[in-house]
């Protein structure tokens, strides 16, 4: 690569050359988080920022978060990066496609929609630039009969409604062993009803608005369609005064009587709603968890570690959680399968997307 810098990996002693220009297309829900997710783990673990030059292109809906505030670039100097290495670039979709098609970058990492990922791939085609994609998700949770039900209720509800459900690895569908199903859904609905929907600047608020009214209305439609098809909603949305059509404020909802014929169990919701289904075995749970176009993360709620070791390899997903969800560990690879995309961030494995292996095969002169 042009202007490359040689790096010695402390992991295995291999030599690498940094990719000259890395273009990061970040999502609006966690623009700042996803921005530092690429370079920081690599620098801290492997002693490099991962690129001689790095362009940040956040989504239009998070300009104030990253571009307007300039949070990451303004602080990058404090982390030891030379001036100008990390730059904000606000581009339209058309400008992004032109940038990639022109071969101006060596690696592009995109977090966003499935169609957005396809557009990135089409634009970069033929340039031989590396492409990393984290796209949609419909992450499942499975509550086994031996689970600590109270703990599962508390953490699954939080995993579903954190950030108003607007989290890439948030829980959107739940499968509960039939023997504890009633206990789980009753507790989940009671806990959901306690949320305070309101202004995020108000300290009493525990559930804020979605990104805009269109997004909230799309989730309202999913809920309405499910109920029309026979599902039951367990949370009284009328108790949440701000939750009205056209508003970005949306009441949390727990649905039962759902099936995989409903969009709320198949298509990404990205809002504060979760459908819950009873299952009678690990086998049935695995089949339903895998019955999705997406595969970012999945969580298993149990006290049996051996069960997780048995179930985990059979799940079509990038990450398997036990008794937790919606959590990142910088030491573990973050990746996905199926329509969730391809590529890796975080961990030593993620380092490879920002560098290029370089071999030195030397035949030294023989001593006379």
CSV table of C-alpha atoms in Angstrom, one decimal:
chain,number,residue,atom,x,y,z
A,1,UNK,CA,0.0,0.0,0.0
A,2,UNK,CA,1.1,3.6,-0.6
A,3,UNK,CA,2.8,5.4,2.3
A,4,UNK,CA,2.6,2.2,4.4
A,5,UNK,CA,4.2,1.9,7.8
A,6,UNK,CA,5.7,-1.4,8.8
A,7,UNK,CA,4.3,-2.9,12.1
A,8,UNK,CA,5.4,-5.8,14.1
A,9,UNK,CA,2.4,-7.6,15.7
A,10,UNK,CA,3.0,-8.5,19.4
A,11,UNK,CA,0.5,-11.4,18.9
A,12,UNK,CA,2.7,-13.5,16.6
A,13,UNK,CA,5.6,-11.4,15.5
A,14,UNK,CA,4.3,-11.1,12.0
A,15,UNK,CA,5.0,-8.0,9.9
A,16,UNK,CA,2.1,-5.9,8.6
A,17,UNK,CA,1.7,-2.8,6.5
A,18,UNK,CA,-1.0,-0.4,7.4
A,19,UNK,CA,-3.8,0.3,4.8
A,20,UNK,CA,-3.3,3.9,3.7
A,21,UNK,CA,-6.9,5.1,3.7
A,22,UNK,CA,-9.7,3.5,5.7
A,23,UNK,CA,-13.2,4.8,5.2
A,24,UNK,CA,-15.6,4.2,8.1
A,25,UNK,CA,-19.4,4.7,7.3
A,26,UNK,CA,-20.9,4.8,10.8
A,27,UNK,CA,-24.5,4.4,11.9
A,28,UNK,CA,-26.6,6.9,13.8
A,29,UNK,CA,-27.5,4.9,16.9
A,30,UNK,CA,-24.0,4.7,18.2
A,31,UNK,CA,-21.9,6.8,15.8
A,32,UNK,CA,-19.2,7.7,18.4
A,33,UNK,CA,-19.0,4.2,19.7
A,34,UNK,CA,-18.7,2.6,16.2
A,35,UNK,CA,-16.2,5.2,15.3
A,36,UNK,CA,-13.7,4.2,18.0
A,37,UNK,CA,-14.5,0.5,17.7
A,38,UNK,CA,-12.3,0.1,14.7
A,39,UNK,CA,-9.0,1.9,15.6
A,40,UNK,CA,-8.9,1.8,19.4
A,41,UNK,CA,-8.8,-1.9,20.1
A,42,UNK,CA,-6.2,-2.4,17.4
A,43,UNK,CA,-4.0,0.4,18.7
A,44,UNK,CA,-4.3,-0.7,22.3
A,45,UNK,CA,-3.7,-4.4,21.6
A,46,UNK,CA,-1.4,-4.2,18.6
A,47,UNK,CA,0.3,-0.9,18.9
A,48,UNK,CA,-1.1,0.9,15.9
A,49,UNK,CA,-4.1,3.0,14.9
A,50,UNK,CA,-4.7,0.7,11.9
A,51,UNK,CA,-4.4,3.3,9.1
A,52,UNK,CA,-2.1,6.2,8.0
A,53,UNK,CA,-5.3,8.1,7.2
A,54,UNK,CA,-8.8,7.4,8.3
A,55,UNK,CA,-12.0,9.0,7.0
A,56,UNK,CA,-15.1,9.0,9.2
A,57,UNK,CA,-18.5,9.3,7.4
A,58,UNK,CA,-21.4,9.1,9.9
A,59,UNK,CA,-25.0,8.8,8.9
A,60,UNK,CA,-26.9,11.9,8.2
A,61,UNK,CA,-29.0,11.6,11.4
A,62,UNK,CA,-25.9,11.7,13.6
A,63,UNK,CA,-24.2,14.8,12.3
A,64,UNK,CA,-24.5,16.6,15.6
A,65,UNK,CA,-23.1,13.6,17.5
A,66,UNK,CA,-19.8,13.1,15.6
A,67,UNK,CA,-19.4,15.7,12.8
A,68,UNK,CA,-20.9,18.8,14.4
A,69,UNK,CA,-19.2,18.1,17.8
A,70,UNK,CA,-16.1,16.7,16.2
A,71,UNK,CA,-15.7,14.5,19.3
A,72,UNK,CA,-13.4,11.9,18.0
A,73,UNK,CA,-11.2,13.9,15.7
A,74,UNK,CA,-10.9,16.7,18.3
A,75,UNK,CA,-9.6,14.1,20.8
A,76,UNK,CA,-7.6,12.0,18.5
A,77,UNK,CA,-4.6,14.2,19.2
A,78,UNK,CA,-4.7,13.4,22.9
A,79,UNK,CA,-4.5,9.7,21.9
A,80,UNK,CA,-1.2,10.3,20.1
A,81,UNK,CA,-2.5,10.5,16.5
A,82,UNK,CA,-0.7,13.0,14.2
A,83,UNK,CA,-2.8,16.0,13.1
A,84,UNK,CA,-5.0,15.3,10.1
A,85,UNK,CA,-4.9,11.5,10.3
A,86,UNK,CA,-8.5,11.2,11.5
A,87,UNK,CA,-10.9,13.3,9.5
A,88,UNK,CA,-14.7,13.8,9.4
A,89,UNK,CA,-16.2,13.6,5.9
A,90,UNK,CA,-20.0,14.3,5.6
A,91,UNK,CA,-21.1,12.9,2.2
A,92,UNK,CA,-24.4,12.1,0.5
A,93,UNK,CA,-25.0,8.5,-0.7
A,94,UNK,CA,-24.1,9.5,-4.2
A,95,UNK,CA,-20.9,11.1,-3.1
A,96,UNK,CA,-20.0,8.0,-1.1
A,97,UNK,CA,-20.6,5.8,-4.0
A,98,UNK,CA,-18.4,8.0,-6.2
A,99,UNK,CA,-15.6,8.0,-3.6
A,100,UNK,CA,-15.6,4.2,-3.4
A,101,UNK,CA,-15.9,3.6,-7.1
A,102,UNK,CA,-12.9,5.9,-7.8
A,103,UNK,CA,-10.6,3.7,-5.8
A,104,UNK,CA,-9.8,6.4,-3.3
A,105,UNK,CA,-9.8,4.2,-0.2
A,106,UNK,CA,-8.1,0.9,0.6
A,107,UNK,CA,-10.7,-0.3,3.1
A,108,UNK,CA,-14.3,0.6,3.8
A,109,UNK,CA,-16.2,-0.4,6.9
A,110,UNK,CA,-19.9,0.2,6.8
A,111,UNK,CA,-22.6,-0.3,9.5
A,112,UNK,CA,-26.1,0.2,8.3
A,113,UNK,CA,-28.9,-1.4,6.3
A,114,UNK,CA,-28.7,-4.5,4.2
A,115,UNK,CA,-29.5,-2.5,1.0
A,116,UNK,CA,-26.9,0.1,2.1
A,117,UNK,CA,-24.3,-2.8,2.4
A,118,UNK,CA,-25.2,-4.0,-1.1
A,119,UNK,CA,-24.7,-0.5,-2.4
A,120,UNK,CA,-21.3,-0.3,-0.8
A,121,UNK,CA,-20.3,-3.6,-2.3
A,122,UNK,CA,-21.4,-2.5,-5.8
A,123,UNK,CA,-19.6,0.8,-5.5
A,124,UNK,CA,-16.3,-0.8,-4.4
A,125,UNK,CA,-16.5,-3.6,-7.0
A,126,UNK,CA,-13.4,-3.8,-9.1
A,127,UNK,CA,-11.3,-1.6,-6.9
A,128,UNK,CA,-10.1,-4.5,-4.7
A,129,UNK,CA,-10.6,-2.4,-1.6
A,130,UNK,CA,-11.4,-4.4,1.5
A,131,UNK,CA,-15.1,-4.3,2.6
A,132,UNK,CA,-16.4,-4.8,6.1
A,133,UNK,CA,-20.2,-4.8,6.6
A,134,UNK,CA,-22.3,-5.0,9.7
A,135,UNK,CA,-25.9,-4.8,8.5
A,136,UNK,CA,-29.3,-5.8,9.8
A,137,UNK,CA,-30.1,-8.0,12.8
A,138,UNK,CA,-33.0,-9.8,14.5
A,139,UNK,CA,-31.2,-11.2,17.5
A,140,UNK,CA,-32.9,-14.0,19.5
A,141,UNK,CA,-32.8,-15.0,23.1
A,142,UNK,CA,-33.6,-18.5,24.4
A,143,UNK,CA,-34.6,-19.0,28.0
A,144,UNK,CA,-34.1,-22.6,29.1
A,145,UNK,CA,-36.1,-24.3,31.8
A,146,UNK,CA,-33.2,-24.1,34.3
A,147,UNK,CA,-32.7,-20.4,33.9
A,148,UNK,CA,-32.8,-17.8,36.7
A,149,UNK,CA,-36.1,-16.4,35.5
A,150,UNK,CA,-36.0,-13.2,37.4
A,151,UNK,CA,-32.5,-12.5,36.1
A,152,UNK,CA,-33.6,-13.4,32.5
A,153,UNK,CA,-36.6,-11.1,32.7
A,154,UNK,CA,-34.6,-8.1,34.0
A,155,UNK,CA,-31.8,-8.4,31.4
A,156,UNK,CA,-33.8,-9.5,28.4
A,157,UNK,CA,-36.2,-6.6,28.8
A,158,UNK,CA,-33.2,-4.3,29.1
A,159,UNK,CA,-31.6,-5.9,26.1
A,160,UNK,CA,-34.8,-5.3,24.1
A,161,UNK,CA,-35.6,-1.7,25.2
A,162,UNK,CA,-32.1,-0.2,25.8
A,163,UNK,CA,-31.8,2.9,23.6
A,164,UNK,CA,-35.5,2.6,22.7
A,165,UNK,CA,-34.7,-0.7,21.0
A,166,UNK,CA,-32.3,1.0,18.6
A,167,UNK,CA,-29.3,-1.2,19.1
A,168,UNK,CA,-27.6,-3.4,16.5
A,169,UNK,CA,-27.4,-6.3,18.9
A,170,UNK,CA,-30.6,-5.7,20.8
A,171,UNK,CA,-33.0,-8.5,21.5
A,172,UNK,CA,-36.0,-8.6,19.2
A,173,UNK,CA,-37.4,-12.1,19.6
A,174,UNK,CA,-37.5,-14.4,22.6
A,175,UNK,CA,-38.1,-18.1,22.9
A,176,UNK,CA,-39.0,-19.4,26.4
A,177,UNK,CA,-39.4,-23.0,27.6
A,178,UNK,CA,-43.1,-23.7,27.9
A,179,UNK,CA,-42.7,-24.6,31.6
A,180,UNK,CA,-41.7,-21.1,32.6
A,181,UNK,CA,-43.4,-19.2,29.7
A,182,UNK,CA,-46.3,-17.7,31.7
A,183,UNK,CA,-43.9,-16.6,34.5
A,184,UNK,CA,-41.6,-15.0,32.0
A,185,UNK,CA,-44.1,-13.0,30.0
A,186,UNK,CA,-46.0,-11.8,33.0
A,187,UNK,CA,-42.8,-10.5,34.6
A,188,UNK,CA,-41.6,-9.0,31.3
A,189,UNK,CA,-44.8,-7.1,30.8
A,190,UNK,CA,-44.9,-5.8,34.3
A,191,UNK,CA,-41.3,-4.6,34.0
A,192,UNK,CA,-42.0,-3.0,30.6
A,193,UNK,CA,-45.0,-1.1,32.1
A,194,UNK,CA,-42.7,0.6,34.6
A,195,UNK,CA,-40.7,2.4,32.0
A,196,UNK,CA,-41.0,6.2,31.9
A,197,UNK,CA,-41.3,7.4,28.3
A,198,UNK,CA,-40.2,10.9,27.9
A,199,UNK,CA,-37.6,13.6,27.1
A,200,UNK,CA,-34.1,12.0,27.4
A,201,UNK,CA,-32.9,15.2,29.1
A,202,UNK,CA,-35.3,14.6,31.9
A,203,UNK,CA,-33.6,12.5,34.7
A,204,UNK,CA,-36.9,10.6,35.4
A,205,UNK,CA,-37.0,9.3,31.8
A,206,UNK,CA,-36.0,5.6,31.3
A,207,UNK,CA,-37.2,5.3,27.7
A,208,UNK,CA,-36.5,8.0,25.2
A,209,UNK,CA,-37.8,8.7,21.7
A,210,UNK,CA,-36.8,6.8,18.5
A,211,UNK,CA,-34.8,8.5,15.9
A,212,UNK,CA,-37.8,10.0,14.2
A,213,UNK,CA,-41.6,9.6,13.8
A,214,UNK,CA,-41.3,7.5,10.6
A,215,UNK,CA,-39.2,4.9,12.4
A,216,UNK,CA,-41.6,4.8,15.3
A,217,UNK,CA,-44.6,4.5,13.0
A,218,UNK,CA,-42.9,1.6,11.2
A,219,UNK,CA,-42.7,-0.3,14.5
A,220,UNK,CA,-46.3,0.7,15.4
A,221,UNK,CA,-47.3,-0.9,12.1
A,222,UNK,CA,-45.5,-4.1,12.9
A,223,UNK,CA,-47.3,-4.3,16.2
A,224,UNK,CA,-50.6,-3.5,14.7
A,225,UNK,CA,-50.2,-6.1,11.9
A,226,UNK,CA,-49.2,-8.8,14.5
A,227,UNK,CA,-52.3,-8.1,16.7
A,228,UNK,CA,-54.5,-8.1,13.6
A,229,UNK,CA,-53.0,-11.6,12.8
A,230,UNK,CA,-53.8,-12.9,16.3
A,231,UNK,CA,-51.0,-11.8,18.6
A,232,UNK,CA,-51.8,-10.2,22.0
A,233,UNK,CA,-50.1,-7.1,23.3
A,234,UNK,CA,-49.4,-7.3,27.1
A,235,UNK,CA,-48.5,-3.6,27.7
A,236,UNK,CA,-51.2,-0.9,27.8
A,237,UNK,CA,-49.7,1.6,25.4
A,238,UNK,CA,-52.5,4.1,26.4
A,239,UNK,CA,-50.6,4.5,29.7
A,240,UNK,CA,-47.8,6.2,27.8
A,241,UNK,CA,-49.2,9.6,26.9
A,242,UNK,CA,-46.4,10.6,24.5
A,243,UNK,CA,-46.8,7.4,22.5
A,244,UNK,CA,-49.0,8.7,19.6
A,245,UNK,CA,-49.0,8.1,15.9
A,246,UNK,CA,-46.5,10.3,14.0
A,247,UNK,CA,-44.5,10.9,17.2
A,248,UNK,CA,-41.0,9.5,17.7
A,249,UNK,CA,-42.1,8.4,21.2
A,250,UNK,CA,-43.2,4.7,21.3
A,251,UNK,CA,-44.4,2.7,24.3
A,252,UNK,CA,-42.5,-0.5,25.0
A,253,UNK,CA,-44.4,-3.6,24.0
A,254,UNK,CA,-44.3,-7.3,24.7
A,255,UNK,CA,-46.2,-9.5,22.3
A,256,UNK,CA,-47.4,-13.1,22.7
A,257,UNK,CA,-49.3,-15.4,20.3
A,258,UNK,CA,-46.8,-14.4,17.6
A,259,UNK,CA,-45.4,-16.6,14.9
A,260,UNK,CA,-42.7,-16.4,12.2
A,261,UNK,CA,-45.3,-15.6,9.7
A,262,UNK,CA,-45.4,-12.1,11.2
A,263,UNK,CA,-43.0,-9.3,10.2
A,264,UNK,CA,-42.4,-8.5,13.9
A,265,UNK,CA,-40.7,-11.9,14.2
A,266,UNK,CA,-38.9,-11.8,10.9
A,267,UNK,CA,-38.0,-8.3,9.8
A,268,UNK,CA,-35.7,-5.9,11.8
A,269,UNK,CA,-37.8,-3.8,14.1
A,270,UNK,CA,-35.1,-1.6,15.7
A,271,UNK,CA,-37.6,-0.3,18.3
A,272,UNK,CA,-38.9,-1.1,21.8
A,273,UNK,CA,-40.9,-4.3,21.0
A,274,UNK,CA,-40.2,-8.0,21.5
A,275,UNK,CA,-42.2,-11.0,20.5
A,276,UNK,CA,-42.2,-14.0,22.8
A,277,UNK,CA,-42.9,-17.6,21.8
A,278,UNK,CA,-43.0,-20.8,23.9
A,279,UNK,CA,-40.8,-23.8,23.0
A,280,UNK,CA,-40.6,-27.4,24.2
A,281,UNK,CA,-37.0,-28.3,23.6
A,282,UNK,CA,-33.5,-27.0,22.7
A,283,UNK,CA,-34.0,-28.5,19.2
A,284,UNK,CA,-37.1,-26.4,18.6
A,285,UNK,CA,-35.5,-23.3,20.0
A,286,UNK,CA,-32.4,-23.7,17.8
A,287,UNK,CA,-34.6,-24.1,14.7
A,288,UNK,CA,-36.5,-20.9,15.5
A,289,UNK,CA,-33.4,-18.9,16.4
A,290,UNK,CA,-31.9,-19.9,13.0
A,291,UNK,CA,-35.0,-19.2,11.1
A,292,UNK,CA,-33.9,-15.7,10.2
A,293,UNK,CA,-32.1,-13.9,7.4
A,294,UNK,CA,-29.8,-12.3,9.9
A,295,UNK,CA,-27.1,-13.6,12.3
A,296,UNK,CA,-25.4,-11.0,14.5
A,297,UNK,CA,-25.8,-12.3,18.1
A,298,UNK,CA,-27.9,-14.7,20.1
A,299,UNK,CA,-28.2,-15.2,23.9
A,300,UNK,CA,-28.9,-18.3,25.9
A,301,UNK,CA,-30.2,-18.0,29.4
A,302,UNK,CA,-29.3,-21.0,31.5
A,303,UNK,CA,-27.3,-22.2,34.5
A,304,UNK,CA,-25.9,-25.1,32.4
A,305,UNK,CA,-22.6,-24.2,30.8
A,306,UNK,CA,-22.5,-27.5,29.0
A,307,UNK,CA,-25.8,-26.7,27.3
A,308,UNK,CA,-24.3,-23.5,25.9
A,309,UNK,CA,-21.3,-25.5,24.6
A,310,UNK,CA,-23.8,-27.8,22.9
A,311,UNK,CA,-26.2,-25.2,21.5
A,312,UNK,CA,-23.7,-22.5,20.5
A,313,UNK,CA,-22.1,-24.3,17.6
A,314,UNK,CA,-25.5,-25.0,16.1
A,315,UNK,CA,-26.6,-21.3,16.1
A,316,UNK,CA,-26.1,-19.3,12.9
A,317,UNK,CA,-24.7,-16.2,14.5
A,318,UNK,CA,-21.6,-14.2,15.0
A,319,UNK,CA,-21.7,-14.0,18.8
A,320,UNK,CA,-23.2,-16.4,21.4
A,321,UNK,CA,-24.0,-14.8,24.8
A,322,UNK,CA,-24.7,-16.7,28.0
A,323,UNK,CA,-26.9,-14.8,30.5
A,324,UNK,CA,-26.2,-11.5,29.0
A,325,UNK,CA,-26.9,-9.6,25.7
A,326,UNK,CA,-26.1,-6.4,23.8
A,327,UNK,CA,-22.6,-6.2,25.1
A,328,UNK,CA,-19.2,-5.9,23.4
A,329,UNK,CA,-15.8,-7.2,24.7
A,330,UNK,CA,-12.9,-5.6,22.8
A,331,UNK,CA,-11.0,-8.9,23.1
A,332,UNK,CA,-13.6,-10.8,21.2
A,333,UNK,CA,-14.3,-10.7,17.4
A,334,UNK,CA,-17.4,-8.8,16.4
A,335,UNK,CA,-18.9,-10.3,13.3
A,336,UNK,CA,-22.0,-11.6,11.7
A,337,UNK,CA,-23.4,-14.1,9.2
A,338,UNK,CA,-26.1,-14.3,6.5
A,339,UNK,CA,-27.6,-10.8,5.7
A,340,UNK,CA,-25.9,-9.3,8.7
A,341,UNK,CA,-22.9,-9.0,6.5
A,342,UNK,CA,-19.2,-10.0,6.6
A,343,UNK,CA,-15.9,-8.8,8.1
A,344,UNK,CA,-14.6,-8.5,11.6
A,345,UNK,CA,-14.0,-5.6,14.0
A,346,UNK,CA,-12.6,-5.8,17.6
A,347,UNK,CA,-10.1,-8.4,18.8
A,348,UNK,CA,-6.8,-9.3,17.2
A,349,UNK,CA,-8.7,-10.8,14.3
A,350,UNK,CA,-10.3,-7.4,13.5
A,351,UNK,CA,-6.7,-6.0,13.1
A,352,UNK,CA,-6.5,-7.8,9.8
A,353,UNK,CA,-9.1,-5.6,8.1
A,354,UNK,CA,-7.0,-2.5,8.7
A,355,UNK,CA,-3.6,-4.0,7.7
A,356,UNK,CA,-2.1,-6.0,5.0
A,357,UNK,CA,0.2,-8.9,5.8
A,358,UNK,CA,3.7,-8.5,4.4
A,359,UNK,CA,6.3,-11.2,4.1
A,360,UNK,CA,10.1,-10.9,4.0
A,361,UNK,CA,11.9,-13.9,2.5
A,362,UNK,CA,15.6,-13.2,2.9
A,363,UNK,CA,18.5,-15.2,1.7
A,364,UNK,CA,21.4,-13.8,3.7
A,365,UNK,CA,24.9,-13.8,2.2
A,366,UNK,CA,27.0,-16.7,3.3
A,367,UNK,CA,30.0,-15.9,5.4
A,368,UNK,CA,33.4,-16.6,3.7
